[in-house]
Amino acid sequence: MKQRLQFFAKAPEIMKAVMALNKAVEECGLEASLMHLVKLRASQINGCSYCVEMHSREARRDGETETRLYLVAAWKESPLFSERERAALAWTEKVTNISGNGVPDDLYASTLEHFSEEELVKLTVAVGMINTWNRLCVSFHAIHPMPAAKAA
C-alpha cells in the first residue's frame, strides 16, 4: 500500500480546525483510559490500521494492559471491562455504524445509567472525532509506523 496524499499539507486550514476540535475532545474531561478504548474500537470497526496502531500504542504507554487491548474487539464476551466501559463501547459501535439502524432508545437509556447527559455529548463528539480521523486515514491510505525489520 502507498499513501495517496498528505491531507495536512493539501488542506492545512481545515486540518487546523480538525486539530482544534481534536484538542477540545482530548481535554473534555472524560477519562483517558476510556477514550483509548473508544478510539481503538471505532478504528477497528472502520478498518483504520493507522489509528489502531496509534491508539493501541498510546493506550499501552498510558498503562493499559495488552490483554484488554487484545480483547477490545470482543469486549462483549470479556469480563475485563467495567460497566461504564461497556456502555461506552456499545455507544461507540452504534454511533460508528449509525447508518444501520441509528441509535436505539434502549441503548440511549442504558448509556445514561453510566454517563451524565453532558458526558454523553462529549463521548458522542469523541466518537465522531475518531471517525473523522479514520475516514481521513483510510481514504488517503495513511501508513502507520513500521519497524524496519518488519516492513514488507
C-alpha positions as a printed NumPy array, in Angstrom:
array([[  0.   ,   0.   ,   0.   ],
       [  1.141,   3.517,  -0.8  ],
       [ -0.16 ,   6.711,   0.797],
       [ -2.332,   8.638,  -1.64 ],
       [ -1.704,  12.145,  -0.313],
       [ -0.693,  14.114,   2.763],
       [ -4.02 ,  15.581,   3.883],
       [ -2.394,  18.033,   6.339],
       [ -0.305,  19.511,   3.513],
       [ -3.117,  19.66 ,   0.944],
       [ -5.749,  21.334,   3.154],
       [ -3.973,  22.988,   6.104],
       [ -6.763,  25.369,   7.091],
       [ -9.441,  22.739,   7.529],
       [ -6.954,  20.401,   9.205],
       [ -6.192,  23.215,  11.645],
       [ -9.901,  23.218,  12.556],
       [ -9.897,  19.416,  12.867],
       [ -6.91 ,  19.651,  15.207],
       [ -8.689,  22.283,  17.319],
       [-11.715,  20.004,  17.739],
       [ -9.416,  17.076,  18.488],
       [ -7.719,  19.137,  21.228],
       [-11.11 ,  20.02 ,  22.73 ],
       [-12.075,  16.338,  22.763],
       [ -8.778,  15.38 ,  24.404],
       [ -9.368,  17.986,  27.117],
       [-13.11 ,  17.353,  27.635],
       [-12.684,  15.595,  30.97 ],
       [-13.563,  12.013,  30.054],
       [-11.007,   9.584,  31.457],
       [ -8.068,   8.898,  29.154],
       [ -8.332,   5.118,  29.578],
       [-11.927,   5.198,  28.329],
       [-11.004,   7.406,  25.393],
       [ -8.287,   4.958,  24.341],
       [-10.806,   2.097,  24.266],
       [-13.352,   4.137,  22.305],
       [-10.767,   5.249,  19.732],
       [ -9.428,   1.74 ,  19.342],
       [-12.874,   0.154,  18.917],
       [-14.083,   2.685,  16.334],
       [-10.801,   2.321,  14.445],
       [-11.175,  -1.474,  14.422],
       [-14.71 ,  -1.185,  13.043],
       [-13.552,   1.246,  10.351],
       [-10.507,  -0.829,   9.408],
       [ -8.076,   2.009,  10.083],
       [ -4.671,   0.422,  10.61 ],
       [ -3.013,   3.786,  11.243],
       [ -5.373,   4.588,  14.129],
       [ -5.473,   1.028,  15.514],
       [ -1.681,   1.051,  15.758],
       [ -1.52 ,   4.567,  17.229],
       [ -4.268,   4.14 ,  19.82 ],
       [ -3.013,   0.723,  20.897],
       [  0.474,   2.167,  21.359],
       [ -0.808,   5.221,  23.234],
       [ -3.018,   3.091,  25.495],
       [ -0.052,   0.85 ,  26.377],
       [  2.063,   3.93 ,  27.064],
       [ -0.631,   5.154,  29.47 ],
       [ -0.773,   1.823,  31.34 ],
       [ -3.411,  -0.2  ,  29.522],
       [ -2.784,  -3.952,  29.551],
       [ -2.05 ,  -5.987,  26.451],
       [ -4.853,  -8.391,  27.343],
       [ -7.536,  -5.695,  27.447],
       [ -6.26 ,  -4.222,  24.186],
       [ -6.455,  -7.629,  22.503],
       [ -9.993,  -8.065,  23.796],
       [-11.454,  -4.706,  22.765],
       [-12.659,  -6.353,  19.541],
       [-14.508,  -8.966,  21.64 ],
       [-15.444,  -6.787,  24.631],
       [-18.986,  -8.21 ,  24.85 ],
       [-17.578, -11.635,  25.723],
       [-14.936, -10.425,  28.191],
       [-15.392,  -9.655,  31.896],
       [-12.337,  -7.348,  31.845],
       [-14.308,  -4.183,  31.084],
       [-16.241,  -2.101,  33.622],
       [-19.928,  -1.353,  33.152],
       [-19.048,   2.236,  32.193],
       [-16.527,   0.996,  29.617],
       [-19.04 ,  -1.497,  28.256],
       [-21.637,   1.269,  27.898],
       [-19.089,   3.463,  26.081],
       [-18.08 ,   0.633,  23.75 ],
       [-21.718,  -0.195,  22.921],
       [-22.385,   3.505,  22.256],
       [-19.236,   3.74 ,  20.116],
       [-20.3  ,   0.798,  17.968],
       [-23.795,   2.165,  17.343],
       [-22.661,   5.718,  16.633],
       [-19.866,   4.48 ,  14.34 ],
       [-22.347,   2.269,  12.47 ],
       [-25.169,   4.835,  12.67 ],
       [-26.379,   4.26 ,   9.107],
       [-27.553,   0.746,  10.018],
       [-30.429,   1.454,  12.401],
       [-29.491,   4.658,  14.162],
       [-29.086,   4.644,  17.937],
       [-31.992,   2.869,  19.654],
       [-33.827,   4.332,  22.655],
       [-32.914,   1.408,  24.903],
       [-29.184,   1.935,  24.275],
       [-29.572,   5.658,  24.934],
       [-31.333,   4.939,  28.235],
       [-28.824,   2.294,  29.345],
       [-25.87 ,   4.513,  28.445],
       [-27.34 ,   7.3  ,  30.6  ],
       [-27.073,   4.928,  33.561],
       [-23.268,   5.31 ,  33.295],
       [-22.812,   8.784,  31.766],
       [-24.36 ,  12.151,  32.557],
       [-26.033,  13.922,  29.65 ],
       [-23.022,  16.243,  29.395],
       [-20.624,  13.284,  29.354],
       [-22.731,  11.566,  26.692],
       [-22.448,  14.625,  24.445],
       [-18.676,  14.607,  24.996],
       [-18.49 ,  10.863,  24.305],
       [-20.509,  11.274,  21.108],
       [-18.244,  14.077,  19.87 ],
       [-15.227,  11.889,  20.718],
       [-16.709,   9.059,  18.647],
       [-17.351,  11.488,  15.8  ],
       [-13.776,  12.755,  16.067],
       [-12.155,   9.331,  15.783],
       [-14.498,   8.515,  12.917],
       [-13.28 ,  11.689,  11.154],
       [ -9.644,  10.618,  11.624],
       [-10.477,   7.093,  10.438],
       [-12.123,   8.428,   7.298],
       [ -9.141,  10.648,   6.515],
       [ -6.594,   7.902,   7.154],
       [ -8.465,   5.122,   5.347],
       [ -9.417,   7.289,   2.353],
       [ -5.883,   8.529,   1.823],
       [ -4.099,   5.317,   2.881],
       [ -2.206,   6.777,   5.834],
       [  0.549,   4.323,   6.722],
       [  1.207,   3.52 ,  10.355],
       [  4.803,   3.457,  11.616],
       [  6.539,   0.178,  10.854],
       [  9.724,  -1.216,  12.36 ],
       [ 12.229,  -1.551,   9.516],
       [ 12.804,  -5.257,  10.206],
       [  9.068,  -5.992,   9.897],
       [  8.226,  -3.945,   6.822],
       [  7.106,  -5.961,   3.827]])
